[in-house]
């Protein structure tokens, strides 16, 4: 099905109507949404019917401004839900489809100071919606500054209001193929302005209903806006190739078939591992030997090492998780949580050992959903063992071109989708209390925080350092990158951190079951190696891992705070309040601040070494 959305900038002239008819004859859309018709509803009905759309809804222009029209072909059943001067909202039922979905043709108020009302309208439409939802139209706004070339710079607050509205409505931009701009004014270089004002957005339910969709920006003719075509099955023939190509060009707009196929083949060849160096520096080229080398390397990496006592750190904690929080965490898991989890998994991420991507479960949930839900709830509620589905494949992503040693690869864990569902459910509950036990110095993965907050803070600190000319005390900023930080986390340290923060034994048991029951196999050139059981480490690819890593990294933060209390570290004082800033975390990256002296550097080094000794 093709949906055409177009701001036609007036249909009052017979010549313009003829050009519209010619355009529609070439595109052959089943649904047509036109904006700024600038004619009466009676006149628009006549034009629409001449164009072959006998069914439709027409909203008259107000004088010479506005005017909307929605038309559809025979064989479609559309039911009107609401309309105004700026939108037409319908439910769509194709005779060939089982599911109904929602379509909204949207025309944003062109007057800047009236935009708030349009965003309110979108939010109100969201409250009435529980179906797959597609919106196309002229939003008269851009999402980011790079979507405009020429003219006056768009204010950030305007773009932010648009982004926040889409986020609130859980709508996502559908991308496009073709030219990037949808509106243009001015023929000369000096006065040319181009913007992406027209677009298609949809919720994840619509995306899952039509995973083969394609959005095209066509060449404009009589209007300075280009037509937008959403084809619900425009890329079905490419779906099989997407797994082989593993590239984002399918969404980003590159459709060059010859190039596409060459790229898929080239990528496969490029990622082959034909030789590796062992510890002695000798090249290993025989495939079985390469597999054995990789398996032994990761066995060693994931083997538990002797760590120091962390009682001093744990004793410094004041439990932030109360009985009320623990009762929420330990409440019986529900079917709704499982259903929400499967919806939130990216449909076409690389599959685990079972070979099924999340899209399979999402598309056939009406068939497999009941059995999968029952299985997940049995595991979550402690009635079933998780070991049988917790088998993970390790794939190696090169950090550089043609690496020869295993430390130049990044190990990514491919978990089974059913395990991911369980992990997602636990992660959703974890998120509700994470801000209680993770200090503000950590900016990632915590609800209500943005990593950019700490970026701005780091910038302010560095700016303060740059301006600080006088004084006897100098300060330093240290960017810290910990090697294999996820892979070397000791499980005993994680368990003690959870307990120190106040998590109950039942919750700790559920979490530790997820990470200690895993079995690994290393995949090289598509072939699985020997299975082995790790003794430490968090999986990069497990939805739970980012939250668990934050718990461990909080131990590092607390060690720095302890050192400040003991007057071993001072941080950097800045601002009118003379606030001390000693560290900022960006997920697994850290920036540390301290006194630029031999003693200050040694004390910071001691804190880092202490964290290494107790965490792995």
Coordinates of C-alpha atoms in Angstrom, one line a residue:
X1 CA 0.0 0.0 0.0
X2 CA 1.3 3.5 -0.9
X3 CA 0.4 6.6 1.1
X4 CA 1.2 9.9 -0.6
X5 CA 1.5 13.0 1.5
X6 CA 2.0 16.4 -0.2
X7 CA 1.8 20.1 0.6
X8 CA 0.5 21.2 -2.8
X9 CA 0.5 25.0 -2.1
X10 CA -2.8 25.6 -3.8
X11 CA -5.1 23.8 -6.3
X12 CA -7.0 26.8 -7.6
X13 CA -5.6 26.7 -11.1
X14 CA -6.7 24.0 -13.7
X15 CA -3.1 23.6 -14.8
X16 CA -2.1 22.7 -11.3
X17 CA -4.9 20.1 -11.0
X18 CA -3.7 18.5 -14.3
X19 CA -0.2 18.2 -13.1
X20 CA -1.4 16.7 -9.9
X21 CA -3.4 14.1 -11.8
X22 CA -0.3 13.2 -13.9
X23 CA 1.8 12.8 -10.7
X24 CA -0.8 10.5 -9.1
X25 CA -1.0 8.4 -12.3
X26 CA 2.7 7.7 -12.1
X27 CA 2.8 7.0 -8.3
X28 CA -0.5 5.1 -8.0
X29 CA -1.1 5.7 -4.2
X30 CA -4.0 4.0 -2.4
X31 CA -4.2 6.8 0.2
X32 CA -3.7 10.5 -0.7
X33 CA -3.3 13.3 1.9
X34 CA -3.0 16.8 0.5
X35 CA -2.3 20.0 2.5
X36 CA -2.7 23.7 1.7
X37 CA -5.3 23.0 -1.0
X38 CA -6.5 26.7 -0.6
X39 CA -9.9 25.8 -2.0
X40 CA -13.4 25.2 -0.6
X41 CA -14.4 21.7 0.6
X42 CA -16.9 21.4 -2.3
X43 CA -14.2 22.3 -4.9
X44 CA -11.7 19.9 -3.3
X45 CA -14.2 17.1 -3.4
X46 CA -14.6 17.6 -7.1
X47 CA -10.8 17.6 -7.7
X48 CA -10.3 14.5 -5.5
X49 CA -12.9 12.6 -7.4
X50 CA -11.3 13.6 -10.8
X51 CA -8.1 12.2 -9.5
X52 CA -9.7 8.8 -8.9
X53 CA -10.3 9.0 -5.2
X54 CA -14.1 8.6 -4.8
X55 CA -13.9 8.2 -1.0
X56 CA -12.6 11.0 1.1
X57 CA -12.8 13.8 3.7
X58 CA -12.2 17.4 2.7
X59 CA -11.5 20.3 5.1
X60 CA -12.1 23.8 3.6
X61 CA -9.4 26.4 3.5
X62 CA -9.8 29.5 5.7
X63 CA -9.7 32.2 3.1
X64 CA -6.5 31.6 1.1
X65 CA -4.8 29.6 3.9
X66 CA -4.9 25.9 4.7
X67 CA -7.2 23.3 3.4
X68 CA -6.8 19.5 3.8
X69 CA -8.0 16.5 1.8
X70 CA -7.7 12.8 2.5
X71 CA -8.8 10.4 -0.2
X72 CA -8.6 6.6 -0.5
X73 CA -9.2 4.0 -3.2
X74 CA -11.8 1.3 -3.4
X75 CA -10.9 -1.8 -1.4
X76 CA -9.9 0.2 1.7
X77 CA -12.1 0.8 4.7
X78 CA -11.2 4.0 6.5
X79 CA -13.1 5.2 9.6
X80 CA -12.9 8.8 10.6
X81 CA -11.9 9.4 14.2
X82 CA -11.4 13.2 14.3
X83 CA -10.4 16.1 12.1
X84 CA -9.6 19.8 12.4
X85 CA -8.0 22.5 10.2
X86 CA -4.6 20.9 11.0
X87 CA -5.2 17.1 11.0
X88 CA -7.4 14.2 9.7
X89 CA -7.2 11.1 11.9
X90 CA -8.6 7.7 10.6
X91 CA -8.5 4.0 11.2
X92 CA -7.4 1.9 8.2
X93 CA -8.5 -1.6 7.4
X94 CA -7.2 -3.2 4.2
X95 CA -9.4 -6.0 2.9
X96 CA -6.2 -8.1 2.6
X97 CA -5.0 -7.4 6.1
X98 CA -6.1 -8.8 9.4
X99 CA -4.9 -5.9 11.6
X100 CA -6.3 -2.4 11.6
X101 CA -4.0 0.6 12.1
X102 CA -4.2 4.3 12.5
X103 CA -3.2 7.0 10.1
X104 CA -3.1 10.7 10.8
X105 CA -2.4 13.3 8.1
X106 CA -0.9 16.3 10.0
X107 CA -0.3 19.9 9.0
X108 CA 1.7 22.0 11.5
X109 CA 0.6 25.6 12.1
X110 CA 3.0 27.7 10.0
X111 CA 2.9 30.5 12.6
X112 CA 5.8 30.0 15.0
X113 CA 4.0 31.3 18.2
X114 CA 1.1 29.0 17.6
X115 CA 3.2 25.8 17.5
X116 CA 2.5 24.9 21.1
X117 CA -1.1 24.2 20.2
X118 CA -0.1 21.8 17.4
X119 CA 2.2 19.9 19.8
X120 CA -0.7 19.8 22.3
X121 CA -2.9 18.3 19.5
X122 CA -0.4 15.6 18.8
X123 CA -0.2 14.7 22.5
X124 CA -4.0 14.6 22.7
X125 CA -4.1 12.3 19.7
X126 CA -1.6 10.0 21.4
X127 CA -3.9 9.6 24.4
X128 CA -6.7 8.3 22.1
X129 CA -4.4 5.8 20.4
X130 CA -3.7 2.1 21.3
X131 CA -3.0 0.9 17.7
X132 CA -0.2 0.9 15.3
X133 CA 0.1 4.5 14.3
X134 CA 1.5 6.3 11.2
X135 CA 1.6 10.1 10.8
X136 CA 2.7 11.9 7.7
X137 CA 2.6 15.5 6.7
X138 CA 4.2 18.9 6.8
X139 CA 5.4 19.5 10.4
X140 CA 6.8 23.0 9.6
X141 CA 9.7 22.2 11.9
X142 CA 13.0 20.3 11.9
X143 CA 14.4 17.9 14.5
X144 CA 18.0 18.9 14.2
X145 CA 20.0 21.9 12.9
X146 CA 21.6 19.8 10.1
X147 CA 18.1 19.4 8.5
X148 CA 18.3 23.1 7.4
X149 CA 20.7 24.8 5.0
X150 CA 20.7 28.5 4.5
X151 CA 18.7 31.3 6.1
X152 CA 18.3 32.1 9.7
X153 CA 19.5 29.5 12.2
X154 CA 16.7 27.6 13.9
X155 CA 16.4 28.1 17.6
X156 CA 17.3 25.0 19.7
X157 CA 14.1 25.4 21.9
X158 CA 11.9 25.1 18.8
X159 CA 13.6 21.9 17.7
X160 CA 13.6 20.6 21.2
X161 CA 9.9 21.1 21.6
X162 CA 9.3 19.0 18.4
X163 CA 11.7 16.2 19.6
X164 CA 10.1 16.2 23.1
X165 CA 6.6 15.9 21.5
X166 CA 7.6 12.9 19.4
X167 CA 9.3 11.3 22.3
X168 CA 6.2 11.8 24.5
X169 CA 4.0 10.3 21.7
X170 CA 6.5 7.4 21.3
X171 CA 6.9 8.2 17.6
X172 CA 10.0 7.7 15.6
X173 CA 11.2 9.2 12.3
X174 CA 11.0 6.6 9.5
X175 CA 13.9 7.9 7.5
X176 CA 13.8 8.3 3.7
X177 CA 15.4 7.7 0.4
X178 CA 15.9 10.4 -2.2
X179 CA 16.9 14.0 -1.7
X180 CA 17.3 15.1 2.0
X181 CA 15.3 18.3 1.9
X182 CA 11.5 18.4 1.4
X183 CA 11.1 22.2 1.1
X184 CA 13.1 24.8 -0.9
X185 CA 13.0 28.5 -1.5
X186 CA 15.2 30.8 -3.5
X187 CA 17.0 29.9 -6.7
X188 CA 20.3 31.9 -6.1
X189 CA 23.1 30.7 -3.9
X190 CA 22.8 33.7 -1.6
X191 CA 19.1 33.3 -0.9
X192 CA 18.6 29.5 -1.2
X193 CA 17.0 27.9 1.9
X194 CA 16.4 24.1 2.1
X195 CA 14.7 22.3 5.0
X196 CA 13.3 18.8 5.8
X197 CA 9.9 20.0 7.0
X198 CA 7.8 17.0 5.7
X199 CA 8.3 13.5 7.1
X200 CA 6.7 10.2 8.2
X201 CA 6.8 9.2 11.9
X202 CA 5.3 6.0 13.4
X203 CA 5.2 4.0 16.7
X204 CA 7.0 0.7 17.1
X205 CA 3.8 -1.2 16.7
X206 CA 3.3 0.2 13.2
X207 CA 6.9 -0.5 12.4
X208 CA 6.5 -4.2 13.4
X209 CA 3.3 -4.5 11.4
X210 CA 5.1 -3.2 8.3
X211 CA 8.8 -4.1 8.7
X212 CA 9.3 -3.8 4.9
X213 CA 8.2 -0.2 4.7
X214 CA 10.0 2.4 2.5
X215 CA 9.8 6.2 2.6
X216 CA 10.6 8.2 -0.5
X217 CA 11.2 11.9 -1.1
X218 CA 10.1 12.5 -4.7
X219 CA 11.0 15.4 -6.9
X220 CA 8.8 18.5 -6.4
X221 CA 7.2 20.2 -9.4
X222 CA 4.5 22.8 -9.1
X223 CA 4.9 23.1 -5.3
X224 CA 8.1 24.0 -3.3
X225 CA 7.4 21.0 -1.1
X226 CA 8.2 17.5 -2.4
X227 CA 5.8 14.6 -2.2
X228 CA 6.4 12.0 0.5
X229 CA 5.5 8.4 -0.3
X230 CA 5.3 5.7 2.4
X231 CA 5.1 2.2 0.8
X232 CA 4.2 -0.3 3.4
X233 CA 5.8 -3.2 1.6
X234 CA 8.4 -1.4 -0.6
X235 CA 11.4 -3.3 0.8
X236 CA 10.1 -6.8 1.4
X237 CA 12.4 -8.1 -1.3
X238 CA 15.4 -6.7 0.6
X239 CA 14.6 -8.2 4.0
X240 CA 16.5 -11.4 3.4
X241 CA 19.5 -9.4 2.2
X242 CA 19.5 -7.2 5.3
X243 CA 20.7 -10.0 7.6
X244 CA 23.5 -10.8 5.2
X245 CA 24.5 -7.1 4.6
X246 CA 24.2 -6.1 8.3
X247 CA 24.3 -2.4 7.3
X248 CA 22.1 0.6 8.0
X249 CA 22.0 1.7 4.3
X250 CA 18.6 0.0 4.0
X251 CA 17.2 2.6 6.4
X252 CA 19.4 5.5 5.5
X253 CA 18.5 5.6 1.8
X254 CA 21.2 3.8 -0.3
X255 CA 19.4 1.4 -2.7
X256 CA 22.2 0.9 -5.3
X257 CA 21.6 -2.8 -5.9
X258 CA 25.0 -3.7 -7.4
X259 CA 26.8 -1.7 -4.7
X260 CA 24.6 -3.3 -2.0
X261 CA 25.5 -6.9 -3.0
X262 CA 29.2 -6.1 -3.4
X263 CA 29.2 -4.5 0.0
X264 CA 27.6 -7.6 1.6
X265 CA 30.1 -9.9 0.0
X266 CA 33.0 -7.6 0.8
X267 CA 32.0 -7.3 4.4
X268 CA 31.8 -11.1 4.8
X269 CA 35.3 -11.5 3.4
X270 CA 36.7 -8.6 5.4
X271 CA 35.5 -10.1 8.7
X272 CA 37.0 -13.5 8.1
X273 CA 39.7 -14.4 10.6
X274 CA 42.4 -16.4 8.7
X275 CA 45.3 -16.1 11.2
X276 CA 46.0 -15.0 14.7
X277 CA 49.1 -14.6 16.8
X278 CA 49.5 -16.7 20.0
X279 CA 51.2 -15.5 23.2
X280 CA 54.6 -16.5 21.8
X281 CA 54.1 -14.3 18.7
X282 CA 53.8 -17.1 16.3
X283 CA 51.1 -17.1 13.6
X284 CA 48.3 -19.7 13.9
X285 CA 46.6 -20.4 10.5
X286 CA 44.9 -23.8 11.0
X287 CA 41.2 -23.2 11.7
X288 CA 40.9 -25.7 14.6
X289 CA 44.0 -24.2 16.2
X290 CA 42.5 -20.7 15.8
X291 CA 39.3 -21.9 17.6
X292 CA 41.3 -23.4 20.4
X293 CA 43.4 -20.3 20.8
X294 CA 40.3 -18.1 21.0
X295 CA 38.6 -20.4 23.4
X296 CA 41.6 -20.6 25.8
X297 CA 42.0 -16.8 25.6
X298 CA 38.4 -16.2 26.7
X299 CA 38.5 -19.0 29.3
X300 CA 41.5 -17.2 30.8
X301 CA 39.8 -13.7 30.6
X302 CA 36.6 -15.0 32.3
X303 CA 38.5 -17.0 35.0
X304 CA 38.1 -15.6 38.5
X305 CA 41.2 -14.0 40.1
X306 CA 42.0 -13.5 43.7
X307 CA 40.6 -10.1 44.8
X308 CA 41.2 -8.0 47.9
X309 CA 38.7 -7.6 50.7
X310 CA 36.1 -4.8 50.0
X311 CA 34.6 -4.6 53.5
X312 CA 35.9 -1.1 54.0
X313 CA 34.0 0.0 51.0
X314 CA 30.8 -1.9 51.8
X315 CA 30.7 -0.6 55.4
X316 CA 30.7 3.0 54.0
X317 CA 27.3 2.4 52.4
X318 CA 24.1 3.6 53.8
X319 CA 21.4 1.2 52.3
X320 CA 19.4 3.2 49.8
X321 CA 17.0 0.4 48.9
X322 CA 14.2 0.1 51.5
X323 CA 11.8 -2.7 52.2
X324 CA 9.2 -0.9 50.1
X325 CA 11.5 -0.9 47.1
X326 CA 12.4 -4.6 47.6
X327 CA 8.7 -5.5 47.8
X328 CA 8.2 -3.8 44.5
X329 CA 11.2 -5.7 43.0
X330 CA 10.0 -9.0 44.3
X331 CA 6.3 -8.7 43.4
X332 CA 5.1 -11.6 41.2
X333 CA 6.0 -11.0 37.6
X334 CA 3.1 -10.4 35.2
X335 CA 2.3 -11.2 31.6
X336 CA 2.1 -7.5 30.7
X337 CA 5.8 -7.1 31.6
X338 CA 6.8 -9.9 29.3
X339 CA 4.7 -8.4 26.4
X340 CA 6.3 -5.0 27.0
X341 CA 9.8 -6.5 27.0
X342 CA 9.4 -8.3 23.6
X343 CA 8.2 -5.1 22.0
X344 CA 11.2 -3.2 23.2
X345 CA 13.8 -5.5 21.7
X346 CA 15.3 -4.3 18.3
X347 CA 13.7 -6.6 15.7
X348 CA 16.7 -7.3 13.5
X349 CA 19.6 -7.4 15.9
X350 CA 21.9 -10.4 15.4
X351 CA 20.3 -13.5 16.7
X352 CA 21.7 -15.8 19.5
X353 CA 22.4 -19.5 19.4
X354 CA 18.8 -20.3 18.7
X355 CA 19.0 -18.5 15.4
X356 CA 15.7 -16.5 15.8
X357 CA 15.8 -12.7 15.7
X358 CA 13.3 -10.8 17.9
X359 CA 11.3 -10.0 14.8
X360 CA 10.2 -13.7 14.6
X361 CA 8.6 -13.5 18.1
X362 CA 7.2 -10.0 17.5
X363 CA 5.5 -11.0 14.2
X364 CA 4.2 -14.3 15.4
X365 CA 3.4 -13.4 19.0
X366 CA -0.2 -14.3 18.5
X367 CA 1.0 -17.9 17.9
X368 CA 4.0 -18.3 20.2
X369 CA 3.3 -15.6 22.8
X370 CA 1.3 -17.7 25.3
X371 CA 3.9 -20.4 25.5
X372 CA 6.9 -18.0 25.6
X373 CA 5.2 -15.9 28.3
X374 CA 4.5 -18.9 30.5
X375 CA 8.1 -20.1 30.2
X376 CA 9.5 -16.6 31.0
X377 CA 7.2 -16.2 34.0
X378 CA 8.2 -19.7 35.3
X379 CA 11.9 -18.6 35.2
X380 CA 11.2 -15.1 36.7
X381 CA 9.0 -16.5 39.5
X382 CA 11.6 -19.2 40.4
X383 CA 9.7 -22.2 39.1
X384 CA 12.1 -23.1 36.4
X385 CA 15.9 -23.1 35.7
X386 CA 17.4 -20.5 33.4
X387 CA 20.5 -22.6 32.4
X388 CA 18.9 -24.2 29.3
X389 CA 18.3 -20.8 27.5
X390 CA 21.4 -19.0 28.9
X391 CA 23.7 -20.2 26.2
X392 CA 25.6 -17.3 24.6
X393 CA 27.7 -17.0 21.5
X394 CA 30.7 -14.7 21.6
X395 CA 31.4 -12.9 18.3
X396 CA 34.5 -10.9 17.7
X397 CA 34.3 -7.3 16.4
X398 CA 37.6 -5.9 15.2
X399 CA 38.8 -2.7 16.8
X400 CA 41.2 -2.0 14.0
X401 CA 41.8 -3.1 10.4
X402 CA 43.0 -6.8 10.0
X403 CA 43.8 -7.4 13.7
X404 CA 46.2 -10.3 14.5
X405 CA 45.9 -10.6 18.2
X406 CA 42.7 -11.4 20.2
X407 CA 43.0 -8.3 22.4
X408 CA 42.4 -6.2 19.3
X409 CA 38.8 -7.7 19.1
X410 CA 35.8 -6.6 21.1
X411 CA 33.8 -9.6 22.3
X412 CA 30.0 -9.1 21.8
X413 CA 27.6 -11.6 23.4
X414 CA 24.7 -12.8 21.3
X415 CA 22.0 -13.9 23.8
X416 CA 18.9 -15.9 22.9
X417 CA 15.8 -13.8 22.5
X418 CA 13.9 -15.6 25.3
X419 CA 16.8 -14.8 27.7
X420 CA 16.7 -11.2 26.5
X421 CA 13.0 -11.0 27.4
X422 CA 13.7 -12.2 30.9
X423 CA 16.6 -9.8 31.2
X424 CA 14.6 -6.9 29.9
X425 CA 11.8 -7.5 32.4
X426 CA 14.4 -7.5 35.2
X427 CA 16.0 -4.4 33.7
X428 CA 12.7 -2.5 33.7
X429 CA 12.2 -3.1 37.4
X430 CA 15.9 -2.3 38.1
X431 CA 15.5 1.1 36.4
X432 CA 12.8 2.2 38.8
X433 CA 15.3 2.2 41.7
X434 CA 18.6 2.8 40.0
X435 CA 18.6 6.6 40.7
X436 CA 18.4 5.9 44.4
X437 CA 21.7 4.0 44.6
X438 CA 23.7 5.6 41.8
X439 CA 25.0 9.1 42.5
X440 CA 24.7 12.1 40.1
X441 CA 28.3 11.7 39.0
X442 CA 27.1 8.9 36.7
X443 CA 25.1 10.2 33.7
X444 CA 24.2 7.1 31.7
X445 CA 21.4 4.6 31.8
X446 CA 19.6 6.2 34.8
X447 CA 16.0 7.4 34.4
X448 CA 15.8 11.2 34.4
X449 CA 19.5 11.7 33.6
X450 CA 21.2 12.4 30.3
X451 CA 24.9 11.7 29.5
X452 CA 25.1 15.2 28.1
X453 CA 24.6 16.6 31.6
X454 CA 28.0 15.3 32.6
X455 CA 29.5 16.4 29.3
X456 CA 28.4 20.0 30.0
X457 CA 29.7 19.7 33.6
X458 CA 33.1 18.4 32.3
X459 CA 33.2 21.3 29.9
X460 CA 32.5 23.8 32.7
X461 CA 35.3 22.2 34.8
X462 CA 37.8 22.4 32.0
X463 CA 36.7 26.0 31.2
X464 CA 37.3 26.8 34.9
X465 CA 40.8 25.2 34.8
X466 CA 41.6 27.2 31.7
X467 CA 40.6 30.5 33.3
X468 CA 42.4 29.8 36.5
X469 CA 45.7 31.6 36.1
X470 CA 46.9 32.4 39.6
X471 CA 47.2 30.5 42.9
X472 CA 49.8 28.1 44.1
X473 CA 47.6 25.0 43.7
X474 CA 47.3 23.6 40.2
X475 CA 44.7 21.0 39.2
X476 CA 44.6 18.1 36.7
X477 CA 41.9 16.3 34.6
X478 CA 42.5 12.7 33.8
X479 CA 40.5 10.7 31.2
X480 CA 40.4 7.1 32.3
X481 CA 39.7 4.2 30.0
X482 CA 39.7 0.8 31.8
X483 CA 40.6 -2.1 29.7
X484 CA 38.1 -5.0 29.5
X485 CA 36.1 -3.4 32.3
X486 CA 32.9 -5.4 31.6
X487 CA 34.8 -8.7 31.1
X488 CA 36.8 -8.5 34.4
X489 CA 34.0 -7.7 36.9
X490 CA 34.2 -10.3 39.7
X491 CA 30.8 -11.7 40.5
X492 CA 31.6 -11.8 44.2
X493 CA 32.2 -8.0 44.1
X494 CA 28.9 -7.4 42.3
X495 CA 27.0 -9.5 44.8
X496 CA 28.5 -7.6 47.8
X497 CA 27.7 -4.2 46.1
X498 CA 24.1 -5.2 45.7
X499 CA 23.9 -6.3 49.3
X500 CA 25.6 -3.2 50.5
X501 CA 23.0 -1.0 48.7
X502 CA 20.2 -2.8 50.5
X503 CA 18.8 -5.1 47.8
X504 CA 17.1 -8.1 49.4
X505 CA 18.5 -11.7 49.1
X506 CA 15.7 -12.8 46.8
X507 CA 16.5 -10.1 44.2
X508 CA 20.2 -10.7 44.4
X509 CA 19.5 -14.4 43.8
X510 CA 17.5 -13.7 40.7
X511 CA 20.2 -11.4 39.3
X512 CA 23.1 -13.7 40.1
X513 CA 21.3 -16.7 38.5
X514 CA 21.2 -14.7 35.3
X515 CA 24.9 -13.9 35.1
X516 CA 26.3 -17.1 36.7
X517 CA 24.4 -19.7 34.7
X518 CA 25.7 -18.6 31.3
X519 CA 27.6 -20.9 29.0
X520 CA 29.8 -19.4 26.2
X521 CA 31.0 -20.6 22.8
X522 CA 33.3 -18.5 20.6
X523 CA 32.1 -18.1 17.0
X524 CA 34.9 -17.6 14.4
X525 CA 34.0 -17.5 10.7
X526 CA 30.5 -18.8 11.5
X527 CA 31.7 -21.9 13.3
X528 CA 31.0 -22.5 17.0
X529 CA 33.9 -23.6 19.3
X530 CA 33.9 -25.6 22.5
X531 CA 31.5 -24.6 25.3
X532 CA 32.9 -23.3 28.6
X533 CA 31.6 -21.8 31.8
X534 CA 32.9 -18.3 32.8
X535 CA 33.6 -17.4 36.4
X536 CA 33.4 -13.6 36.1
X537 CA 32.5 -10.8 33.7
X538 CA 29.3 -9.1 32.4
X539 CA 28.1 -9.7 28.9
X540 CA 28.1 -6.8 26.4
X541 CA 24.8 -7.7 24.7
X542 CA 22.9 -8.7 27.9
X543 CA 20.2 -6.0 28.6
X544 CA 21.0 -6.3 32.3
X545 CA 24.7 -5.6 32.0
X546 CA 24.6 -1.8 31.8
X547 CA 22.7 -1.5 35.0
X548 CA 24.9 -4.1 36.8
X549 CA 28.0 -2.3 35.6
X550 CA 26.7 1.0 37.1
X551 CA 26.3 -0.8 40.4
X552 CA 30.0 -1.9 40.3
X553 CA 31.2 1.5 39.0
X554 CA 29.4 3.1 42.0
X555 CA 32.0 1.3 44.1
X556 CA 34.7 3.3 42.3
X557 CA 32.8 6.5 43.0
X558 CA 32.4 5.7 46.7
X559 CA 36.2 5.0 47.0
X560 CA 36.9 8.5 45.6
X561 CA 34.4 10.0 48.0
X562 CA 36.1 8.1 50.9
X563 CA 39.5 9.4 49.8
X564 CA 38.0 12.9 49.9
X565 CA 36.7 12.4 53.4
X566 CA 40.1 11.2 54.4
X567 CA 41.7 14.4 52.9
X568 CA 43.7 12.3 50.4
X569 CA 41.9 13.8 47.4
X570 CA 40.5 17.3 47.0
X571 CA 38.9 17.5 43.5
X572 CA 38.5 20.8 41.8
X573 CA 36.6 23.6 43.5
X574 CA 34.6 25.8 41.2
X575 CA 31.6 28.2 41.0
X576 CA 30.3 30.7 43.5
X577 CA 29.4 27.8 45.9
X578 CA 32.9 26.5 45.8
X579 CA 31.6 23.1 44.9
X580 CA 34.2 20.3 44.8
X581 CA 34.1 18.1 41.6
X582 CA 36.4 15.0 41.8
X583 CA 35.0 12.7 39.1
X584 CA 32.4 12.4 36.4
X585 CA 31.3 9.1 34.8
X586 CA 30.0 8.5 31.3
X587 CA 28.8 4.8 31.5
X588 CA 32.2 3.0 31.4
X589 CA 34.3 6.1 30.8
X590 CA 35.6 8.3 33.5
X591 CA 37.1 11.8 34.0
X592 CA 38.9 12.3 37.2
X593 CA 39.9 15.7 38.7
X594 CA 42.5 16.4 41.4
X595 CA 45.4 18.4 42.7
X596 CA 48.3 18.6 40.2
X597 CA 51.0 17.5 42.6
X598 CA 53.0 14.3 43.1
X599 CA 51.0 13.6 46.2
X600 CA 47.7 14.2 44.5
X601 CA 48.6 12.0 41.5
X602 CA 49.8 9.2 43.7
X603 CA 46.7 9.3 45.9
X604 CA 44.5 9.1 42.8
X605 CA 46.6 6.2 41.5
X606 CA 46.1 4.4 44.8
X607 CA 42.3 4.8 44.6
X608 CA 42.3 3.4 41.0
X609 CA 44.5 0.5 42.1
X610 CA 42.3 -0.3 45.1
X611 CA 39.2 -0.4 42.8
X612 CA 41.1 -2.7 40.5
X613 CA 42.1 -5.1 43.4
X614 CA 38.6 -5.4 44.8
X615 CA 36.5 -5.5 41.6
X616 CA 38.7 -7.5 39.2

